[in-house]
Amino acid sequence: MLIVQKFGGTSVGDLERIESVAKRISKTVAKGHKVIAVVSAMSGETNKLVGYAEHFSDNPVREEMDMLLSSGERVSASLLSIALNEMGLKATSMTGRRAGIVTDSFHTKARIENIDPTSMQNAIDSGNIVVVAGFQGVSEDGLVTTLGRGGSDLSAVAIAGALKADLCEIYTDVDGIYTTDPRIEPDAKKIDKISYDEMLELASLGAKVLQTRSVEMAKKLNVNLVTRSSFSDAEGTLITKEEDIMEQALVSGIALDKNQARVSMRGVKDRPGIASDIFNALAKSNINVDMIIQTVGHDGETNLGFTVPKTEMSDAQAIVQTFIDNNEVQEAEYDSDICKVSVVGVGMKSHTGVAAKAFSTMADENINIMMISTSEIKVSMIIQEKYAELAVRSLHGVYELDK
Ligand code: ASP
Ligand code: MG
């Protein structure tokens, strides 16, 4: 098999850890596999470099930031290659440029445009372990670019896609994705297999483990993604195509998003185009609207509610106020003490009653549901924030995720 193994900052956090990463790679090679390792900078390194730049400027030249930040990954890539060579293995390290990773010119947040895998393929074919510096590429005009913070996951997935690798393993300090946050529910279980779409819906559970962008890319490129710990041999969580998961769970996990705030508008002029006006105004200000509900209008007026990230609440408030000032909305109420609890599972597509069960669970706990939204594989409820943990634990139990 051809396996891409990506090691994050903590996994290459010091020289001893780089040594154990080298040992892990050598074990994989000993099993007859070919390995491309993708590495992050040693933990704390990128922040340190950002700090250096900030010593000189509040707004450092972006092209130079990319020159600077990309160096952290070069350090860990070359050190890992040196360690592998010392163990008698053939290894060669590559910058983004040598690995053929071409991006756009959006410095410090570049997007990968294409990968020319020739150099990587040639090196593999001549028996090398290839060690790629993650998080970086090169623009059409030959300048170094970086992919945005946390971007080495993306490098790994894109490389796995370009080389049609059998597996892309993301090594971090946690051993996989759990059915819910184990700090809230100690009985949360590690998930063995989950589909791309479920993983995207459970983003809050994977937030510390995997970038959403890299799950999206894995889905697009059909990359089998595994998240696992570099500190143990425990098997991680496989994120893959829905069709490839034999035993589909009815519900795979319970996600919690505390970064939610609610706007409820009353006496909204019930005329064609009002929703378009309000939500376009919000979109223009880059406000991320999540849930929306509109009630049945009467007497030419209706009620309209929506949620936004807590951090964008005051911006949203300013915009809603302009509609109040124009007499298009009578009044609005703002509530930041809310959260979103979501039940996620592909099994919902073929089973009825999953949503009803979620609602009765809230009823049994005497928790009021303020808003509901559903998709094929998700039921989300907005509730008061003080009930967040209780709701998560109850739902986790009701769907027997602890079994
Ligand atoms: N070193 C970069 C960062 O800290 C990229 C990464 O670790 O994925 O954001
Ligand atoms: Mg990372």
Coordinates of C-alpha atoms and ligand atoms in Angstrom, one line a residue:
M1 CA 0.0 0.0 0.0
L2 CA 0.9 3.6 -0.4
I3 CA 0.3 5.4 2.8
V4 CA 0.4 9.1 3.6
Q5 CA 1.2 9.7 7.2
K6 CA 0.8 13.2 8.5
F7 CA 2.4 14.2 11.9
G8 CA 1.1 17.3 13.6
G9 CA 3.1 19.8 15.7
T10 CA 2.9 17.8 19.0
S11 CA 3.9 14.6 17.2
V12 CA 7.1 16.2 16.1
G13 CA 7.2 18.5 19.2
D14 CA 10.8 17.7 20.2
L15 CA 13.8 15.7 19.0
E16 CA 12.7 12.5 20.9
R17 CA 9.3 12.7 19.3
I18 CA 10.8 13.1 15.9
E19 CA 12.8 10.0 16.7
S20 CA 9.6 8.0 17.5
V21 CA 7.9 9.3 14.4
A22 CA 10.9 7.9 12.5
K23 CA 10.5 4.5 14.3
R24 CA 6.8 4.5 13.5
I25 CA 7.5 5.1 9.8
S26 CA 10.1 2.4 9.8
K27 CA 7.6 -0.1 11.1
T28 CA 5.2 0.8 8.4
V29 CA 7.9 0.4 5.8
A30 CA 8.9 -3.0 7.4
K31 CA 5.4 -4.2 6.6
G32 CA 6.0 -3.6 3.0
H33 CA 4.3 -0.3 2.6
K34 CA 5.5 2.8 0.8
V35 CA 5.3 6.0 2.9
I36 CA 5.0 9.7 2.3
A37 CA 5.3 11.5 5.6
V38 CA 3.8 15.1 5.8
V39 CA 4.9 17.1 8.8
S40 CA 3.9 20.2 10.6
A41 CA 6.3 22.5 12.3
M42 CA 7.4 21.5 15.8
S43 CA 4.6 22.6 18.2
G44 CA 4.8 26.3 19.1
E45 CA 7.2 27.0 16.3
T46 CA 4.8 28.7 13.9
N47 CA 3.5 30.9 16.7
K48 CA 7.1 31.8 17.6
L49 CA 7.8 32.9 14.1
V50 CA 4.6 35.0 14.0
G51 CA 5.8 36.7 17.2
Y52 CA 9.2 37.5 15.6
A53 CA 7.4 39.2 12.6
E54 CA 5.1 41.1 14.9
H55 CA 8.2 42.5 16.6
F56 CA 8.8 44.5 13.5
S57 CA 5.3 45.1 12.2
D58 CA 1.6 44.9 13.0
N59 CA 0.9 44.1 9.5
P60 CA 3.9 42.3 8.0
V61 CA 4.2 41.9 4.3
R62 CA 2.3 38.7 3.5
E63 CA 4.8 37.3 1.0
E64 CA 7.5 37.6 3.7
M65 CA 5.2 35.9 6.2
D66 CA 5.1 32.9 3.9
M67 CA 8.8 32.8 3.5
L68 CA 9.1 32.9 7.3
L69 CA 6.3 30.5 8.3
S70 CA 7.1 27.9 5.8
S71 CA 10.5 27.5 7.4
G72 CA 9.1 25.8 10.5
E73 CA 7.9 22.8 8.4
R74 CA 11.3 22.6 6.6
V75 CA 13.0 22.2 9.9
S76 CA 10.9 19.2 10.9
A77 CA 10.9 17.6 7.5
S78 CA 14.6 17.7 7.1
L79 CA 15.2 16.5 10.7
L80 CA 12.9 13.6 10.2
S81 CA 14.6 12.7 7.0
I82 CA 18.0 12.8 8.7
A83 CA 16.7 10.6 11.5
L84 CA 15.3 8.1 8.9
N85 CA 18.6 8.0 7.0
E86 CA 20.5 7.4 10.2
M87 CA 18.3 4.3 10.8
G88 CA 19.5 3.0 7.5
L89 CA 16.4 3.9 5.6
K90 CA 16.4 5.8 2.3
A91 CA 14.5 9.1 2.8
T92 CA 14.4 12.5 1.1
S93 CA 12.7 15.6 2.3
M94 CA 10.8 18.0 0.0
T95 CA 9.5 21.6 0.3
G96 CA 6.1 22.3 -1.1
R97 CA 7.8 23.4 -4.3
R98 CA 9.8 20.2 -4.8
A99 CA 6.6 18.2 -4.0
G100 CA 4.9 20.0 -6.9
I101 CA 2.2 21.8 -4.8
V102 CA 1.0 24.7 -6.8
T103 CA -1.3 27.3 -5.2
D104 CA -3.0 30.6 -5.9
S105 CA -1.3 33.8 -4.8
F106 CA -3.4 34.5 -1.8
H107 CA -0.4 34.7 0.6
T108 CA -0.9 33.2 4.1
K109 CA -4.2 31.7 3.0
A110 CA -3.4 30.1 -0.3
R111 CA -5.5 27.4 -2.0
I112 CA -4.0 24.4 -3.6
E113 CA -4.6 24.6 -7.4
N114 CA -2.9 21.5 -8.5
I115 CA -0.2 19.0 -7.6
D116 CA 2.4 17.7 -10.0
P117 CA 3.3 14.5 -8.3
T118 CA 6.2 13.6 -10.6
S119 CA 9.0 14.3 -8.1
M120 CA 7.3 12.5 -5.3
Q121 CA 6.4 9.6 -7.5
N122 CA 10.0 9.3 -8.8
A123 CA 11.4 9.4 -5.3
I124 CA 9.0 6.7 -4.2
D125 CA 9.8 4.6 -7.2
S126 CA 13.5 4.7 -6.4
G127 CA 12.8 3.3 -2.9
N128 CA 12.6 6.5 -0.9
I129 CA 10.5 7.5 2.0
V130 CA 9.3 11.0 1.0
V131 CA 9.1 13.5 3.8
V132 CA 7.1 16.6 2.7
A133 CA 7.0 19.9 4.6
G134 CA 3.3 20.5 5.1
F135 CA 1.4 23.8 5.0
Q136 CA 3.1 25.2 2.0
G137 CA 3.2 25.4 -1.8
V138 CA 4.4 27.7 -4.5
S139 CA 2.5 30.2 -6.5
E140 CA 2.5 30.4 -10.3
D141 CA 5.0 33.2 -10.0
G142 CA 7.4 31.1 -8.0
L143 CA 6.8 32.5 -4.6
V144 CA 6.4 30.4 -1.4
T145 CA 2.9 30.3 -0.1
T146 CA 1.3 28.9 3.0
L147 CA -2.2 27.3 3.3
G148 CA -3.6 29.0 6.4
R149 CA -3.1 27.9 10.0
G150 CA -3.5 24.2 10.5
G151 CA -2.9 23.8 6.8
S152 CA -0.7 20.7 6.9
D153 CA -3.7 18.4 7.2
L154 CA -4.7 19.8 3.8
S155 CA -1.3 19.2 2.4
A156 CA -1.5 15.6 3.4
V157 CA -5.0 15.0 2.0
A158 CA -4.2 16.7 -1.3
I159 CA -1.0 14.7 -1.7
A160 CA -2.9 11.5 -0.9
G161 CA -5.4 12.4 -3.5
A162 CA -2.9 13.3 -6.1
L163 CA -0.9 10.1 -5.7
K164 CA -4.0 8.0 -5.2
A165 CA -2.7 6.7 -1.9
D166 CA -4.6 3.9 -0.2
L167 CA -4.7 5.7 3.1
C168 CA -4.1 9.1 4.6
E169 CA -3.3 8.8 8.3
I170 CA -3.5 12.0 10.4
Y171 CA -1.5 11.5 13.6
T172 CA -2.3 13.9 16.5
D173 CA -2.4 13.7 20.3
V174 CA -6.0 12.2 20.4
D175 CA -6.9 8.7 19.3
G176 CA -9.8 9.5 17.1
I177 CA -13.3 11.0 16.9
Y178 CA -15.6 10.3 19.8
T179 CA -19.4 9.9 19.9
T180 CA -19.5 13.2 21.8
D181 CA -17.0 15.3 23.8
P182 CA -15.6 13.0 26.5
R183 CA -15.2 15.9 28.8
I184 CA -19.0 16.3 28.8
E185 CA -19.9 12.6 28.7
P186 CA -17.1 10.3 30.1
D187 CA -18.9 7.3 28.5
A188 CA -18.3 8.7 25.0
K189 CA -16.9 6.0 22.7
K190 CA -14.4 6.2 20.0
I191 CA -16.0 5.8 16.6
D192 CA -14.4 3.2 14.3
K193 CA -15.8 4.3 11.0
I194 CA -17.8 7.4 9.9
S195 CA -18.8 8.9 6.6
Y196 CA -17.4 12.2 5.3
D197 CA -20.8 13.9 5.6
E198 CA -21.3 12.8 9.2
M199 CA -17.8 14.0 10.0
L200 CA -18.6 17.4 8.5
E201 CA -21.7 17.6 10.6
L202 CA -19.8 16.6 13.7
A203 CA -17.2 19.3 13.0
S204 CA -17.3 20.4 16.6
L205 CA -16.2 17.0 17.8
G206 CA -13.4 16.9 15.3
A207 CA -12.4 20.5 15.6
K208 CA -9.2 19.8 17.6
V209 CA -8.4 16.8 15.4
L210 CA -9.1 17.7 11.8
Q211 CA -9.6 20.8 9.8
T212 CA -13.1 20.9 8.1
R213 CA -11.4 22.0 4.9
S214 CA -9.4 18.8 4.8
V215 CA -12.5 16.6 5.4
E216 CA -14.2 18.4 2.5
M217 CA -11.2 17.8 0.3
A218 CA -10.9 14.1 1.4
K219 CA -14.5 13.7 0.3
K220 CA -13.9 15.4 -3.0
L221 CA -10.8 13.4 -3.8
N222 CA -12.1 10.2 -2.3
V223 CA -9.3 9.9 0.2
N224 CA -9.6 7.3 3.0
L225 CA -8.8 9.4 6.1
V226 CA -7.8 8.0 9.4
T227 CA -7.2 10.1 12.6
R228 CA -5.2 8.4 15.3
S229 CA -2.7 9.1 18.0
S230 CA 1.0 9.2 17.5
F231 CA 1.4 8.2 21.2
S232 CA -0.2 4.8 21.1
D233 CA -0.9 1.9 18.7
A234 CA -4.7 2.2 19.2
E235 CA -6.6 2.2 15.9
G236 CA -8.1 5.5 15.1
T237 CA -11.3 6.6 13.3
L238 CA -11.7 5.9 9.6
I239 CA -13.5 8.6 7.7
T240 CA -14.6 7.3 4.3
K241 CA -17.4 6.9 1.7
E242 CA -20.8 6.1 3.1
E243 CA -21.1 3.1 0.8
D244 CA -18.0 1.6 2.3
I245 CA -19.4 1.4 5.9
M246 CA -21.1 -1.9 6.3
E247 CA -22.8 -1.5 9.6
Q248 CA -24.3 2.0 9.6
A249 CA -25.1 3.4 13.0
L250 CA -28.5 5.0 13.3
V251 CA -26.9 7.9 15.2
S252 CA -23.1 8.3 15.1
G253 CA -22.7 11.2 17.5
I254 CA -24.0 14.2 19.4
A255 CA -22.4 17.6 18.6
L256 CA -22.5 20.7 20.6
D257 CA -21.9 24.2 19.4
K258 CA -21.9 26.9 22.1
N259 CA -20.8 29.6 19.7
Q260 CA -24.4 30.5 18.8
A261 CA -26.6 33.5 19.4
R262 CA -30.2 34.1 18.4
V263 CA -31.9 37.1 16.8
S264 CA -35.8 37.1 16.9
M265 CA -37.6 39.7 14.9
R266 CA -41.2 40.5 15.4
G267 CA -43.6 42.4 13.2
V268 CA -41.6 41.8 10.1
K269 CA -43.3 43.3 7.0
D270 CA -44.6 40.3 5.1
R271 CA -43.8 41.3 1.6
P272 CA -41.9 39.6 -1.2
G273 CA -38.2 40.3 -0.9
I274 CA -38.0 41.0 2.8
A275 CA -36.0 37.9 3.6
S276 CA -33.8 38.5 0.7
D277 CA -33.1 42.1 1.9
I278 CA -32.3 41.1 5.4
F279 CA -30.1 38.1 4.7
N280 CA -28.3 39.8 1.8
A281 CA -27.5 42.7 4.1
L282 CA -26.1 40.2 6.7
A283 CA -24.2 38.3 4.0
K284 CA -22.6 41.5 2.7
S285 CA -21.2 42.1 6.2
N286 CA -19.8 38.6 6.2
I287 CA -22.1 37.4 8.9
N288 CA -22.6 33.7 9.0
V289 CA -26.2 32.9 9.4
D290 CA -26.9 29.3 10.5
M291 CA -30.5 28.5 11.3
I292 CA -33.5 30.5 10.1
I293 CA -37.2 30.2 11.0
Q294 CA -40.1 32.1 9.8
T295 CA -43.6 31.7 11.3
V296 CA -46.8 31.9 9.4
G297 CA -47.7 35.5 8.8
H298 CA -50.9 37.3 9.5
D299 CA -52.2 40.8 9.2
G300 CA -49.3 41.5 6.8
E301 CA -46.7 40.8 9.4
T302 CA -44.6 37.8 10.3
N303 CA -41.9 36.7 12.8
L304 CA -38.4 35.8 11.6
G305 CA -35.6 34.3 13.7
F306 CA -32.0 33.3 12.9
T307 CA -28.8 32.3 14.6
V308 CA -25.2 33.6 14.1
P309 CA -21.9 33.0 15.8
K310 CA -21.8 34.8 19.2
T311 CA -18.8 36.8 17.9
E312 CA -20.9 38.2 15.0
M313 CA -24.0 39.1 17.2
S314 CA -23.3 42.8 17.5
D315 CA -22.7 43.2 13.8
A316 CA -26.0 41.4 13.2
Q317 CA -27.7 43.7 15.7
A318 CA -26.5 46.8 13.8
I319 CA -28.0 45.5 10.6
V320 CA -31.3 44.5 12.1
Q321 CA -31.5 47.9 13.6
T322 CA -31.5 49.5 10.2
F323 CA -34.6 47.5 9.3
I324 CA -36.2 48.6 12.5
D325 CA -35.3 52.2 11.7
N326 CA -36.9 51.8 8.3
N327 CA -40.1 50.4 9.9
E328 CA -39.7 47.1 8.1
V329 CA -39.3 45.3 11.4
Q330 CA -41.1 46.3 14.6
E331 CA -38.8 45.0 17.2
A332 CA -36.0 42.4 17.8
E333 CA -34.7 40.4 20.7
Y334 CA -31.2 39.2 21.0
D335 CA -30.1 36.1 23.0
S336 CA -26.5 35.0 23.5
D337 CA -27.2 32.4 26.1
I338 CA -28.1 29.6 23.7
C339 CA -26.4 26.7 22.1
K340 CA -27.0 24.2 19.3
V341 CA -27.2 20.5 20.0
S342 CA -27.1 18.2 17.0
V343 CA -27.9 14.5 16.6
V344 CA -26.0 13.2 13.6
G345 CA -26.2 9.9 11.7
V346 CA -26.7 8.5 8.2
G347 CA -29.1 5.9 9.6
M348 CA -31.7 8.7 9.8
K349 CA -32.1 8.5 6.0
S350 CA -33.8 5.1 6.3
H351 CA -35.3 5.2 9.8
T352 CA -38.2 7.2 11.1
G353 CA -38.6 8.6 14.6
V354 CA -35.1 9.7 15.2
A355 CA -36.1 13.4 15.4
A356 CA -39.2 12.6 17.5
K357 CA -36.9 10.8 20.0
A358 CA -34.7 13.8 20.3
F359 CA -37.6 16.0 21.0
S360 CA -39.1 13.7 23.7
T361 CA -35.6 13.5 25.3
M362 CA -35.6 17.3 25.6
A363 CA -39.2 17.2 26.9
D364 CA -38.3 14.5 29.6
E365 CA -35.5 16.8 30.8
N366 CA -37.8 19.8 30.8
I367 CA -35.6 21.6 28.3
N368 CA -37.4 24.0 25.9
I369 CA -36.5 23.8 22.3
M370 CA -36.3 27.3 20.7
M371 CA -35.5 26.4 17.1
I372 CA -35.2 23.2 15.1
S373 CA -33.5 22.4 11.8
T374 CA -33.1 19.1 10.1
S375 CA -31.2 17.7 7.2
E376 CA -31.1 14.1 5.8
I377 CA -28.5 13.1 8.4
K378 CA -28.9 15.7 11.2
V379 CA -31.4 17.1 13.7
S380 CA -30.3 20.3 15.4
M381 CA -32.0 22.1 18.3
I382 CA -31.4 25.5 19.8
I383 CA -31.7 25.4 23.5
Q384 CA -30.7 27.5 26.5
E385 CA -26.9 27.3 27.0
K386 CA -27.2 26.2 30.7
Y387 CA -28.8 23.0 29.5
A388 CA -26.0 22.2 27.0
E389 CA -24.3 19.4 28.9
L390 CA -27.5 17.9 30.2
A391 CA -28.9 17.7 26.7
V392 CA -25.8 16.2 25.3
R393 CA -25.6 13.5 28.0
S394 CA -29.3 12.6 27.8
L395 CA -29.2 12.3 24.0
H396 CA -26.0 10.3 24.2
G397 CA -27.8 7.8 26.5
V398 CA -31.1 7.7 24.6
Y399 CA -29.4 6.7 21.3
E400 CA -27.3 4.2 23.2
L401 CA -24.0 5.7 22.1
D402 CA -22.3 4.4 25.2
K403 CA -23.0 0.8 24.3
Ligands
ASP1 N1 2.5 24.9 11.4 C1 1.2 25.4 10.9 C2 0.4 26.0 12.0 O1 0.8 25.9 13.1 C3 0.5 24.4 10.0 C4 0.0 23.2 10.8 O2 0.5 22.9 11.9 O3 -0.8 22.5 10.2 O4 -0.7 26.5 11.7
MG2 MG -2.7 20.8 13.0

